[in-house]
């Protein structure tokens, strides 16, 4: 035990250390920052929740400073590689290159340094492997810790928090969340004494505006303090007047008083039943930007919840002649652009859209979304941070993590597509998005601007802007890799106890009371709906079930017909010859075209064809662009010296095509679509007959009953989900762990030979040899990878094919529709085809096991990346990789990096030396060109 004199000396040392640290900043620390630093000096854990741009990373940087001062190690973790790179550069500038390292999925720099920046997954893997690098670790900073709510990556954060050694001080940095105290209580339970420091104060005040047409109006009334608007703040009278004027000034209206909507002037064509009422829309983007510029509100981030919308917005500004940069700024942009993109292959510039992107940058305009090539995205971030880019159109992903503040943030809409439906922006999302406005040390104030359109409620906007509701919800769930690692390290019983201490279980135990209250309200409402839908002629619930079965069967038949149409197009394209004149019966490519290159069924380009259209334009049409019914109807001779780049050659060939078509009798048009099966399907006919024969079919109030039945059904689905949540709350995480173990037992990754003497649910489980291989596979589909390796399905593949099958395991398309089986060389009977079919079969077997144990089955494999990755690993150019694929360049690079990560794991886990060598060869083939260009260095 230390003496009073020693404790006093230690206190003086800490005080001196914190003062030296603060002197390194050009501004005085805020009180919440000092509180965080004091808590670190006291040996406590720290949770800091503060708005974006408030400077919470100062507390994390103090932990690094304290580690170096006391001779201990500090790990600084971030959720994404871009943030790790950024933090590595920041800390290196302060502490020197010899003291700071970087570890991400594809980069290792000075990993034995006393301070190492890393992605959270790297630290999780270290903990499970018992890495020597953990020796002497004193501090772990978890930046952006609110990422633990992320469905895919969130569990990693909780794994780290639960498994760090007890003597490691944890410093957690979070955006403003409304349940920081709850999160802090959990941290105290699992990590010991934790100081919860919450700051609502923004160092740069945020002003809220609405732009109605080209009028920029304050959101709140003049007496409201925008930095603390309170609950239900009053709306500016000027805003109410501006909206009233806009709504009543529709063009072409006659006698329409203020606030009324007529049918003239602003209607849209194609609306059933007449014209759509006039609606106020936001001003053109060029006017919005000009208005912001004149008001001194640039640079600005304009959030558009669509990648295509972001790119279209940039094009609109360029087309409108918007130029926001000076000649000196353009010169500087050219310098940075040349430096950042020097390593890009020249042959890829066209397909990457480099020249139009460069033109936009020189004008001071850019887009920012996940579909951009990483080097493009990082260049935009650099230029924007330097003040050279004035307007960035971005998706909401920019609001997370990257340090890219602006003077203003603009929201074009207050709803977005969430993958299933259009959903309103929540108050938490609004706070995250607008948190980018206001640059500390540059701007006196930040500005949030919402573009008004008809249907927006200014009171609702004020509610979004004034509330701070962003609750942190755990996404933790046991995984196969987690289970074998925990059991191997601590035993099954201890592993189960550990999982019961997760934040997910902590929140679940607190929520049951409120859920039970909600369930009672549901029950009362269901009784009322059941009474309203009852029919005196029969069981109306039975009648509605028949309707639903008919609807489901019709959708099945429609999907089957669409699949057959795609297969028919692929077969038709494969049979075409050079010089064939093809008829395109429908779609936006309708007309005629001449085939310039004979497609080959075994060609890596798959079902696509290079043609000359009847407008004398050369295009490569993929399967998605070739409608059903495409067929050859004539043949023309293409000269040997034909060059599609020469306009004269194209013109002559087009004339030959028209002559050949003129010599034909009127060709019968090809079928537009396969005939519907609905009229000949026996199951559907029986269901329809049963519907017509049902007593309720003749009820005069049938449709009223149906509406009540639909309400009953929707609420019943919601109620059943709620009851399952209530039933599963107690020990829900541990029960999921037991189910995961059940799957692993069935497949031989765990052994229960000692289970007889163990209590139920714990089991004397041990990890088998196959389970130890699974320990080192970190992937969303870890078990499918492990099963494929064990089954030797990938054993005979060459390096490009191995990269392709790995892509098939990893890839998830952005849409709901799963890609069809790809036209790989040799088809389904070829080497790669057989490997893919076996891997898909394994995924089905695993899904069936999961359903049998009560787990949610994983999504089916999507093979949409197989062919692009095969082309790339076979040396194909980026244009051939992206041709016919529903992939942006940035998406391809991002997935290629994930393929590299899993291939790197295979160099350690593949069962044979030959396969490990092929994995290394595949890495060399994939890591080239744009995929390798962005690696940090």
Tab-separated table of N, CA, C and O in Angstrom, residues 87 97 220 259 333 455 559 595 791:
chain	number	residue	atom	x	y	z
A	87	UNK	N	-6.730	8.703	-38.179
A	87	UNK	CA	-6.237	8.820	-36.810
A	87	UNK	C	-4.752	8.483	-36.736
A	87	UNK	O	-3.998	9.091	-35.951
A	97	UNK	N	6.637	8.956	-35.789
A	97	UNK	CA	6.375	7.688	-36.485
A	97	UNK	C	6.863	6.479	-35.697
A	97	UNK	O	6.299	5.390	-35.800
A	220	UNK	N	-37.301	28.648	-36.566
A	220	UNK	CA	-37.907	29.022	-35.299
A	220	UNK	C	-38.274	30.508	-35.286
A	220	UNK	O	-37.710	31.325	-36.020
A	259	UNK	N	-53.635	28.927	-50.221
A	259	UNK	CA	-53.682	27.610	-49.572
A	259	UNK	C	-54.448	26.572	-50.349
A	259	UNK	O	-54.371	25.404	-50.058
A	333	UNK	N	-6.471	22.201	-56.885
A	333	UNK	CA	-7.232	20.970	-57.081
A	333	UNK	C	-6.508	20.055	-58.065
A	333	UNK	O	-6.395	18.841	-57.841
A	455	UNK	N	-46.523	18.942	-48.469
A	455	UNK	CA	-46.675	17.794	-47.575
A	455	UNK	C	-45.784	17.859	-46.363
A	455	UNK	O	-46.017	17.144	-45.378
A	559	UNK	N	-42.593	-14.683	-60.625
A	559	UNK	CA	-41.142	-14.808	-60.476
A	559	UNK	C	-40.589	-15.910	-61.367
A	559	UNK	O	-39.527	-15.771	-61.967
A	595	UNK	N	-25.087	-7.509	-84.921
A	595	UNK	CA	-24.117	-8.113	-84.009
A	595	UNK	C	-22.711	-7.925	-84.578
A	595	UNK	O	-22.425	-8.350	-85.703
A	791	UNK	N	-15.230	-30.074	-46.854
A	791	UNK	CA	-15.709	-30.933	-47.937
A	791	UNK	C	-14.796	-30.962	-49.148
A	791	UNK	O	-15.089	-31.665	-50.119
